[in-house]
Coordinates of C-alpha atoms in Angstrom, one line a residue:
M15 CA -24.8 -47.7 16.3
K16 CA -22.9 -50.9 17.0
K17 CA -20.4 -51.8 14.4
V18 CA -20.2 -55.3 13.0
T19 CA -16.6 -56.7 13.0
N20 CA -17.2 -60.1 11.5
N21 CA -14.6 -60.5 8.8
G22 CA -17.0 -61.8 6.2
F23 CA -19.4 -58.8 6.7
I24 CA -16.5 -56.3 6.6
Y25 CA -14.9 -57.6 3.4
T26 CA -18.2 -58.2 1.6
F27 CA -19.8 -54.8 2.3
G28 CA -16.4 -53.0 2.1
A29 CA -16.0 -54.4 -1.4
L30 CA -19.7 -53.9 -2.4
G31 CA -18.8 -50.5 -3.8
G32 CA -16.9 -52.5 -6.4
L33 CA -20.2 -54.1 -7.6
L34 CA -21.7 -50.6 -8.2
F35 CA -18.4 -49.5 -9.8
G36 CA -18.6 -52.5 -12.2
Y37 CA -22.3 -52.3 -12.9
D38 CA -22.2 -48.6 -13.7
I39 CA -19.2 -48.8 -16.1
A40 CA -20.7 -51.9 -17.9
S41 CA -24.4 -51.1 -18.0
V42 CA -23.8 -48.4 -20.6
S43 CA -22.1 -50.9 -22.9
G44 CA -25.5 -52.4 -23.7
A45 CA -27.6 -49.3 -23.1
I46 CA -25.7 -47.3 -25.7
L47 CA -27.0 -49.6 -28.5
F48 CA -30.5 -48.2 -27.7
I49 CA -29.6 -44.7 -26.5
E50 CA -28.0 -43.8 -29.8
K51 CA -31.2 -44.6 -31.7
Q52 CA -33.7 -43.0 -29.3
L53 CA -31.7 -39.9 -28.6
H54 CA -30.3 -39.8 -32.2
L55 CA -26.6 -39.6 -31.2
G56 CA -23.6 -39.5 -33.5
P57 CA -20.3 -41.2 -32.8
W58 CA -18.9 -38.3 -30.8
E59 CA -22.0 -38.0 -28.6
Q60 CA -21.9 -41.8 -28.0
G61 CA -18.4 -41.4 -26.8
W62 CA -19.4 -38.7 -24.4
V63 CA -22.3 -40.8 -23.0
V64 CA -19.9 -43.7 -22.4
S65 CA -17.0 -41.6 -21.0
S66 CA -18.9 -38.9 -19.0
V67 CA -18.9 -41.2 -16.0
L68 CA -15.1 -41.1 -16.2
I69 CA -15.1 -37.3 -15.9
G70 CA -16.9 -37.7 -12.6
A71 CA -14.6 -40.5 -11.6
I72 CA -11.6 -38.2 -12.0
I73 CA -13.2 -35.5 -9.9
G74 CA -14.3 -38.1 -7.2
A75 CA -10.9 -39.8 -7.0
L76 CA -9.0 -36.5 -6.7
A77 CA -11.4 -35.2 -4.0
T78 CA -11.0 -38.4 -2.0
S79 CA -7.5 -37.7 -0.7
K80 CA -8.7 -34.7 1.4
F81 CA -11.8 -36.3 2.8
L82 CA -10.1 -39.7 3.3
D83 CA -7.6 -38.3 5.8
T84 CA -10.1 -35.8 7.4
Y85 CA -13.3 -37.8 7.8
G86 CA -12.1 -41.4 7.6
R87 CA -12.9 -44.3 5.4
R88 CA -16.3 -45.3 6.7
K89 CA -18.0 -41.9 6.3
L90 CA -16.7 -41.5 2.9
L91 CA -18.1 -44.9 1.8
I92 CA -21.5 -43.8 3.1
W93 CA -21.3 -40.5 1.1
A94 CA -20.3 -42.5 -2.0
S95 CA -23.3 -44.7 -1.7
V96 CA -25.6 -41.7 -1.6
I97 CA -23.9 -40.2 -4.7
F98 CA -24.3 -43.5 -6.5
F99 CA -28.0 -43.6 -5.7
I100 CA -28.7 -40.1 -6.9
G101 CA -26.7 -40.6 -10.1
A102 CA -28.4 -43.9 -10.9
I103 CA -31.9 -42.6 -10.4
T104 CA -31.4 -39.4 -12.4
S105 CA -29.6 -41.0 -15.3
G106 CA -32.5 -43.4 -15.7
F107 CA -34.9 -40.5 -16.1
A108 CA -32.7 -38.3 -18.2
P109 CA -34.8 -36.8 -21.1
N110 CA -32.0 -35.8 -23.4
F111 CA -28.3 -36.1 -24.2
E112 CA -27.1 -33.1 -22.1
I113 CA -28.9 -34.2 -18.9
L114 CA -27.8 -37.8 -19.4
V115 CA -24.2 -36.7 -19.6
G116 CA -24.6 -34.5 -16.5
T117 CA -26.2 -37.3 -14.4
R118 CA -23.5 -39.8 -15.5
V119 CA -20.8 -37.3 -14.3
V120 CA -22.5 -37.3 -10.9
L121 CA -22.5 -41.1 -11.0
G122 CA -18.9 -41.1 -11.9
I123 CA -18.0 -39.1 -8.7
G124 CA -19.3 -42.1 -6.7
V125 CA -17.2 -44.4 -8.9
G126 CA -14.1 -42.3 -8.4
I127 CA -14.5 -42.2 -4.6
T128 CA -14.9 -45.9 -4.3
S129 CA -12.0 -46.7 -6.6
A130 CA -9.6 -44.6 -4.5
L131 CA -11.2 -45.5 -1.1
I132 CA -12.0 -49.2 -1.1
P133 CA -8.6 -50.7 -2.0
A134 CA -7.0 -48.7 0.8
Y135 CA -9.8 -49.5 3.3
L136 CA -9.7 -53.2 2.6
H137 CA -5.9 -53.3 2.9
E138 CA -6.0 -51.5 6.2
L139 CA -8.5 -53.9 7.7
A140 CA -7.0 -57.2 6.4
P141 CA -4.3 -59.2 8.1
K142 CA -0.9 -59.2 6.2
S143 CA -1.3 -62.8 5.1
M144 CA -4.6 -62.0 3.3
H145 CA -3.9 -58.6 1.8
G146 CA -3.9 -59.7 -1.8
A147 CA -7.0 -62.0 -1.5
V148 CA -9.1 -59.4 0.4
A149 CA -8.1 -56.6 -1.9
T150 CA -9.0 -58.8 -4.8
M151 CA -12.5 -59.1 -3.4
F152 CA -13.0 -55.5 -4.7
Q153 CA -12.2 -56.7 -8.2
L154 CA -14.4 -59.7 -7.8
M155 CA -17.3 -57.4 -6.9
I156 CA -16.5 -55.3 -9.9
M157 CA -16.7 -58.4 -12.1
I158 CA -20.0 -59.5 -10.5
G159 CA -21.3 -56.0 -11.1
I160 CA -20.3 -56.2 -14.7
L161 CA -21.9 -59.6 -15.1
L162 CA -25.1 -58.3 -13.5
A163 CA -25.1 -55.4 -15.9
Y164 CA -24.7 -57.8 -18.9
I165 CA -27.6 -59.9 -17.7
L166 CA -29.9 -56.9 -17.1
N167 CA -28.9 -55.4 -20.4
Y168 CA -30.1 -58.6 -22.1
S169 CA -33.3 -58.7 -19.9
F170 CA -34.3 -55.2 -20.7
A171 CA -33.3 -55.2 -24.3
H172 CA -36.8 -56.1 -25.5
M173 CA -38.3 -53.0 -23.8
Y174 CA -38.4 -49.6 -25.6
T175 CA -37.4 -47.9 -22.3
G176 CA -35.0 -50.7 -21.4
W177 CA -31.9 -48.5 -21.4
R178 CA -33.5 -46.4 -18.6
W179 CA -33.9 -49.6 -16.5
M180 CA -30.3 -50.6 -17.3
L181 CA -28.9 -47.4 -15.9
G182 CA -31.4 -46.8 -13.1
F183 CA -31.2 -50.3 -11.5
A184 CA -27.9 -49.4 -9.9
A185 CA -29.9 -47.4 -7.3
L186 CA -30.8 -50.7 -5.6
P187 CA -27.3 -52.0 -4.7
A188 CA -26.4 -48.4 -3.8
F189 CA -29.1 -48.4 -1.2
I190 CA -27.8 -51.8 0.1
L191 CA -24.3 -50.4 0.4
F192 CA -25.6 -47.4 2.3
V193 CA -27.3 -49.6 4.9
G194 CA -24.3 -51.9 5.2
A195 CA -21.8 -49.1 5.5
L196 CA -23.6 -47.8 8.6
F197 CA -22.5 -50.9 10.4
L198 CA -18.9 -51.1 9.1
P199 CA -15.9 -50.3 11.5
E200 CA -13.5 -47.5 10.8
S201 CA -10.0 -48.4 9.6
P202 CA -7.6 -49.1 12.5
R203 CA -4.9 -47.0 10.9
F204 CA -7.2 -44.0 10.7
L205 CA -8.3 -44.6 14.3
V206 CA -4.7 -44.6 15.5
K207 CA -4.1 -41.4 13.5
I208 CA -6.9 -39.6 15.3
G209 CA -5.9 -40.9 18.7
H210 CA -8.5 -43.7 19.2
T211 CA -5.9 -46.4 19.9
D212 CA -8.1 -48.6 22.1
E213 CA -10.8 -48.7 19.4
A214 CA -8.2 -49.6 16.8
R215 CA -7.0 -52.5 19.0
E216 CA -10.6 -53.8 19.2
V217 CA -11.0 -53.8 15.4
L218 CA -7.6 -55.4 14.9
M219 CA -8.4 -58.1 17.5
D220 CA -11.6 -59.0 15.6
T221 CA -10.0 -59.0 12.1
N222 CA -6.9 -61.0 13.3
K223 CA -9.1 -63.6 15.1
H224 CA -8.0 -62.4 18.5
D225 CA -4.3 -63.2 17.9
A226 CA -2.9 -60.9 20.6
K227 CA 0.7 -61.2 19.4
A228 CA -0.2 -60.3 15.8
V229 CA -2.3 -57.4 17.0
D230 CA 0.5 -56.0 19.2
T231 CA 2.9 -56.2 16.3
A232 CA 0.5 -54.6 13.9
L233 CA -0.5 -51.9 16.3
S234 CA 3.2 -51.1 17.1
E235 CA 3.9 -50.7 13.4
I236 CA 0.8 -48.6 12.8
E237 CA 1.7 -46.3 15.7
E238 CA 5.2 -45.9 14.4
T239 CA 4.2 -44.9 10.9
A240 CA 1.3 -42.8 12.2
K241 CA 3.9 -40.5 13.9
A242 CA 5.0 -39.2 10.5
P243 CA 3.3 -35.8 9.7
V244 CA 0.7 -35.8 7.0
G245 CA 2.4 -35.3 3.7
G246 CA 1.4 -33.3 0.6
W247 CA 2.4 -33.1 -3.0
K248 CA 6.0 -32.4 -2.2
E249 CA 6.3 -35.6 -0.2
L250 CA 4.4 -37.6 -2.8
F251 CA 6.8 -36.6 -5.6
G252 CA 9.9 -36.8 -3.4
K253 CA 12.8 -39.1 -4.0
G254 CA 11.9 -41.5 -1.2
V255 CA 8.4 -42.3 -2.6
R256 CA 9.4 -42.2 -6.3
P257 CA 9.5 -46.1 -6.7
A258 CA 6.0 -46.3 -5.2
L259 CA 4.7 -43.5 -7.4
I260 CA 6.1 -45.1 -10.5
T261 CA 4.5 -48.4 -9.6
G262 CA 1.1 -46.9 -8.7
L263 CA 0.9 -44.6 -11.7
G264 CA 2.4 -47.2 -14.0
V265 CA -0.3 -49.9 -13.2
A266 CA -3.0 -47.2 -13.3
I267 CA -2.1 -46.1 -16.8
F268 CA -1.2 -49.5 -18.4
Q269 CA -4.4 -51.1 -17.0
Q270 CA -6.3 -48.8 -19.4
V271 CA -4.1 -48.3 -22.4
I272 CA -3.8 -52.0 -23.0
G273 CA -7.4 -51.6 -24.1
S274 CA -9.3 -53.5 -21.4
N275 CA -12.2 -51.2 -20.8
S276 CA -12.6 -50.6 -24.5
V277 CA -13.6 -54.2 -24.7
I278 CA -15.9 -53.9 -21.6
F279 CA -17.5 -50.8 -22.9
Y280 CA -17.8 -51.7 -26.6
A281 CA -17.9 -55.5 -26.6
P282 CA -21.5 -55.6 -28.0
T283 CA -20.5 -53.1 -30.7
I284 CA -17.4 -55.2 -31.5
F285 CA -19.5 -58.4 -31.7
T286 CA -22.0 -56.6 -34.1
D287 CA -19.2 -55.4 -36.2
V288 CA -17.9 -58.9 -36.8
G289 CA -21.4 -60.1 -37.8
W290 CA -23.4 -60.9 -34.7
G291 CA -26.9 -59.6 -34.2
V292 CA -27.7 -57.3 -31.2
I293 CA -29.4 -59.9 -29.1
A294 CA -26.7 -62.5 -29.8
A295 CA -24.0 -59.9 -29.0
L296 CA -25.6 -59.2 -25.6
L297 CA -25.8 -63.0 -24.9
A298 CA -22.1 -63.4 -25.8
H299 CA -21.5 -60.5 -23.4
I300 CA -23.1 -62.5 -20.6
G301 CA -20.7 -65.4 -21.4
I302 CA -17.7 -63.1 -21.1
G303 CA -19.1 -61.8 -17.8
V304 CA -19.3 -65.3 -16.4
V305 CA -15.7 -66.0 -17.4
N306 CA -14.7 -62.7 -15.7
V307 CA -16.2 -63.8 -12.4
I308 CA -14.7 -67.3 -12.5
V309 CA -11.1 -66.2 -13.3
T310 CA -11.3 -63.4 -10.7
V311 CA -12.0 -66.1 -8.1
V312 CA -8.8 -67.8 -9.4
A313 CA -7.0 -64.5 -9.0
M314 CA -8.1 -64.4 -5.4
L315 CA -6.6 -67.8 -4.8
L316 CA -3.3 -66.8 -6.5
M317 CA -2.9 -63.3 -5.2
D318 CA -0.9 -64.1 -2.0
K319 CA 1.0 -67.1 -3.6
V320 CA 2.4 -65.5 -6.8
D321 CA 4.4 -62.3 -7.0
R322 CA 2.4 -59.3 -8.2
K323 CA 4.9 -58.5 -11.0
K324 CA 4.9 -62.0 -12.4
M325 CA 1.1 -61.9 -12.6
L326 CA 1.2 -58.6 -14.5
E327 CA 3.8 -59.9 -16.9
F328 CA 2.0 -63.1 -17.6
G329 CA -1.3 -61.3 -18.1
A330 CA 0.1 -58.8 -20.5
A331 CA 1.7 -61.6 -22.5
G332 CA -1.5 -63.5 -22.7
M333 CA -3.5 -60.4 -23.6
G334 CA -1.0 -59.5 -26.3
L335 CA -1.1 -62.9 -28.0
S336 CA -4.9 -62.9 -27.9
L337 CA -5.0 -59.5 -29.6
I338 CA -2.6 -60.7 -32.3
V339 CA -4.9 -63.7 -33.0
M340 CA -7.8 -61.3 -33.3
Y341 CA -5.8 -59.0 -35.6
T342 CA -4.7 -61.9 -37.8
V343 CA -8.2 -63.4 -38.2
L344 CA -9.9 -60.0 -38.9
K345 CA -7.1 -59.0 -41.3
F346 CA -7.4 -62.1 -43.5
D347 CA -10.8 -63.5 -42.9
N348 CA -13.1 -60.6 -41.8
G349 CA -16.9 -61.1 -42.3
S350 CA -17.0 -64.9 -42.3
H351 CA -18.8 -67.0 -39.7
T352 CA -15.5 -68.5 -38.7
A353 CA -13.9 -65.0 -38.1
A354 CA -16.8 -64.1 -35.9
I355 CA -16.5 -67.2 -33.7
V356 CA -12.7 -67.0 -33.5
S357 CA -12.8 -63.3 -32.7
A358 CA -15.3 -64.0 -29.9
L359 CA -13.2 -66.8 -28.4
A360 CA -10.0 -64.7 -28.6
L361 CA -11.8 -61.7 -27.0
T362 CA -12.9 -64.0 -24.2
V363 CA -9.4 -65.3 -23.6
Y364 CA -8.1 -61.7 -23.7
I365 CA -10.5 -60.6 -21.0
A366 CA -9.8 -63.8 -18.9
F367 CA -6.1 -62.8 -18.8
Y368 CA -7.0 -59.3 -17.9
A369 CA -9.5 -60.3 -15.2
T370 CA -6.9 -62.6 -13.6
T371 CA -4.0 -60.2 -13.6
W372 CA -4.1 -56.5 -14.5
A373 CA -7.7 -56.0 -13.2
P374 CA -7.1 -57.0 -9.6
V375 CA -3.4 -56.5 -9.2
T376 CA -3.6 -52.8 -10.2
W377 CA -6.0 -52.0 -7.3
V378 CA -4.0 -54.2 -4.9
L379 CA -0.8 -52.3 -5.7
I380 CA -2.4 -48.9 -5.6
G381 CA -3.9 -49.7 -2.2
E382 CA -0.7 -51.0 -0.6
V383 CA 2.3 -49.3 -2.1
F384 CA 2.1 -45.8 -0.6
P385 CA 3.2 -44.7 2.9
L386 CA 0.5 -44.0 5.4
N387 CA 1.1 -40.2 5.6
I388 CA 0.4 -39.8 1.9
R389 CA -1.7 -42.9 1.2
G390 CA -4.9 -40.9 0.7
L391 CA -3.1 -38.5 -1.7
G392 CA -1.3 -41.4 -3.5
T393 CA -4.3 -43.6 -4.0
S394 CA -6.4 -40.6 -5.2
L395 CA -3.8 -39.5 -7.7
C396 CA -3.4 -43.0 -9.1
S397 CA -7.2 -43.6 -9.3
A398 CA -7.7 -40.2 -11.0
T399 CA -4.9 -41.1 -13.5
N400 CA -6.5 -44.5 -14.1
W401 CA -9.8 -42.8 -14.9
L402 CA -8.2 -40.1 -17.1
A403 CA -6.5 -42.8 -19.1
D404 CA -9.8 -44.7 -19.3
M405 CA -11.5 -41.6 -20.6
V406 CA -8.9 -41.0 -23.3
V407 CA -9.1 -44.6 -24.4
S408 CA -13.0 -44.6 -24.4
L409 CA -13.2 -41.3 -26.3
T410 CA -10.7 -42.3 -29.0
F411 CA -11.7 -46.0 -29.4
P412 CA -14.8 -45.3 -31.6
M413 CA -12.7 -43.0 -33.8
M414 CA -9.9 -45.5 -33.9
L415 CA -12.4 -48.1 -35.1
S416 CA -13.7 -45.9 -37.9
S417 CA -10.2 -44.7 -39.0
W418 CA -8.0 -47.8 -38.5
G419 CA -10.5 -50.6 -38.5
L420 CA -11.0 -53.2 -35.7
D421 CA -8.0 -55.3 -36.8
N422 CA -5.4 -52.5 -36.6
A423 CA -6.9 -51.3 -33.3
F424 CA -6.2 -54.7 -31.8
L425 CA -2.6 -54.7 -33.2
F426 CA -2.0 -51.3 -31.5
Y427 CA -3.1 -52.6 -28.1
A428 CA -0.9 -55.7 -28.6
V429 CA 2.1 -53.4 -29.0
I430 CA 1.1 -51.6 -25.8
C431 CA 1.0 -55.0 -24.0
G432 CA 4.6 -55.6 -24.9
I433 CA 5.7 -52.2 -23.6
A434 CA 3.8 -52.9 -20.4
I435 CA 5.8 -56.1 -19.8
W436 CA 9.1 -54.3 -20.1
V437 CA 8.0 -51.4 -17.8
C438 CA 6.6 -53.8 -15.2
H439 CA 9.7 -56.0 -15.1
S440 CA 12.2 -53.1 -14.9
K441 CA 10.4 -50.4 -12.9
F442 CA 7.7 -51.7 -10.6
L443 CA 8.0 -52.7 -6.9
E444 CA 7.2 -56.1 -5.6
T445 CA 5.0 -56.1 -2.5
R446 CA 3.7 -59.6 -1.9
G447 CA 3.9 -61.0 1.6
K448 CA 4.7 -57.6 3.2
S449 CA 2.6 -55.6 5.6
L450 CA 1.8 -52.0 4.7
E451 CA 4.3 -50.8 7.3
E452 CA 7.0 -53.1 6.0
I453 CA 6.5 -51.8 2.4
E454 CA 6.8 -48.2 3.8
L455 CA 10.0 -49.1 5.8
D456 CA 11.5 -50.6 2.6
L457 CA 10.9 -47.3 0.8
H458 CA 12.6 -45.4 3.6
K459 CA 15.6 -47.8 3.5
A460 CA 15.9 -47.5 -0.2
A461 CA 16.0 -43.7 0.1
G462 CA 18.7 -43.9 2.8
E463 CA 16.4 -42.5 5.5
S464 CA 16.6 -43.4 9.1
V465 CA 14.3 -46.1 10.3
S466 CA 13.1 -46.5 13.9
T467 CA 14.2 -49.8 15.4
D468 CA 10.8 -50.1 17.1
A469 CA 9.1 -50.4 13.7
T470 CA 11.4 -53.1 12.4
K471 CA 11.2 -55.6 15.3

């Protein structure tokens, strides 16, 4: 089957898994309002319905490293789309709590695979000057998927079986991804690794607009780094890779423990807690989704112009201040109409800062910071860690709400934002403007390892 090497097609369909990713994690946020009543779920069971997809995501992300380096990026994307399709259809027909949790675990495996696979795949196909912007397309697709989920949540809210349509609709974009993935090219770095250098050159020529000099340079760097033997856990946790591992695991953990997905998962619940009706809460959710998409486009424009670390520090500061505003309003004026409006606005600002910074930059860094010989293992570990942190936050947030109250929960996350700023400033690597091979060579130099002169020309 002839592969399509048009850049727009590659980047759009390569990132389409992000749309499924976003839709599946967000659709349950509206569906849970109806699932809890129809299936008679308590708070603990609600937490499991929401977070069960994260269990599958951890499994999928960890399994990706083995398949990524054995079968390649394209085949794995096809498998992920099939898993998505099966998980979406079966969750829509789930008759009870136990089966619903099981089908969402299957769905989560597809989410985990795409979260570990797509950032690395897009990085390996994009020219150096576009790494940040192209990788951010994954996050843009996530935000579009989230917005689509919000819109359909509202559209199906008037139907008794609406939650089944909310969850099952994901099967349609999963099928579209499957068809598109059949025509995508393989990553040139994987092609070089398996000895298909001529095919890798063809892909690079197309993605670099037939700039022969740029392709020769890129191919030379890829061939040099591909000579390194495939690494394992020992290499991943070795001294030479430690700065990359701290950066990857750091962004993966902080992206979740600053509370971002608690807001995405439970925003309708939060809105109803501050006095909004269910339908009004779902409409407000759509407004947040629109803001998410707009600011993610802004992030795409900024990604290759502003340092990654500066974006993360700025984002955490804005999120922390927004959380303090919400804490103050809810602490001293909870229950009033003004409190509900201010809380909604502050919540929107919080998510805007997140969607511009931590949401896209996390996946950009995870996709580019690891050396080629352990990239599959590194991205898998960071993705699995991200989902594990997400699961912990999602399971504990309902209990945090009932024990601490919404105001103190927001204050807790504000403190975490402050910690994130310090860790980012003092511990993370800066990767903007560097090719994947240049990032790897910097790691070798920092560790005092020898570097081939061919790779540094």
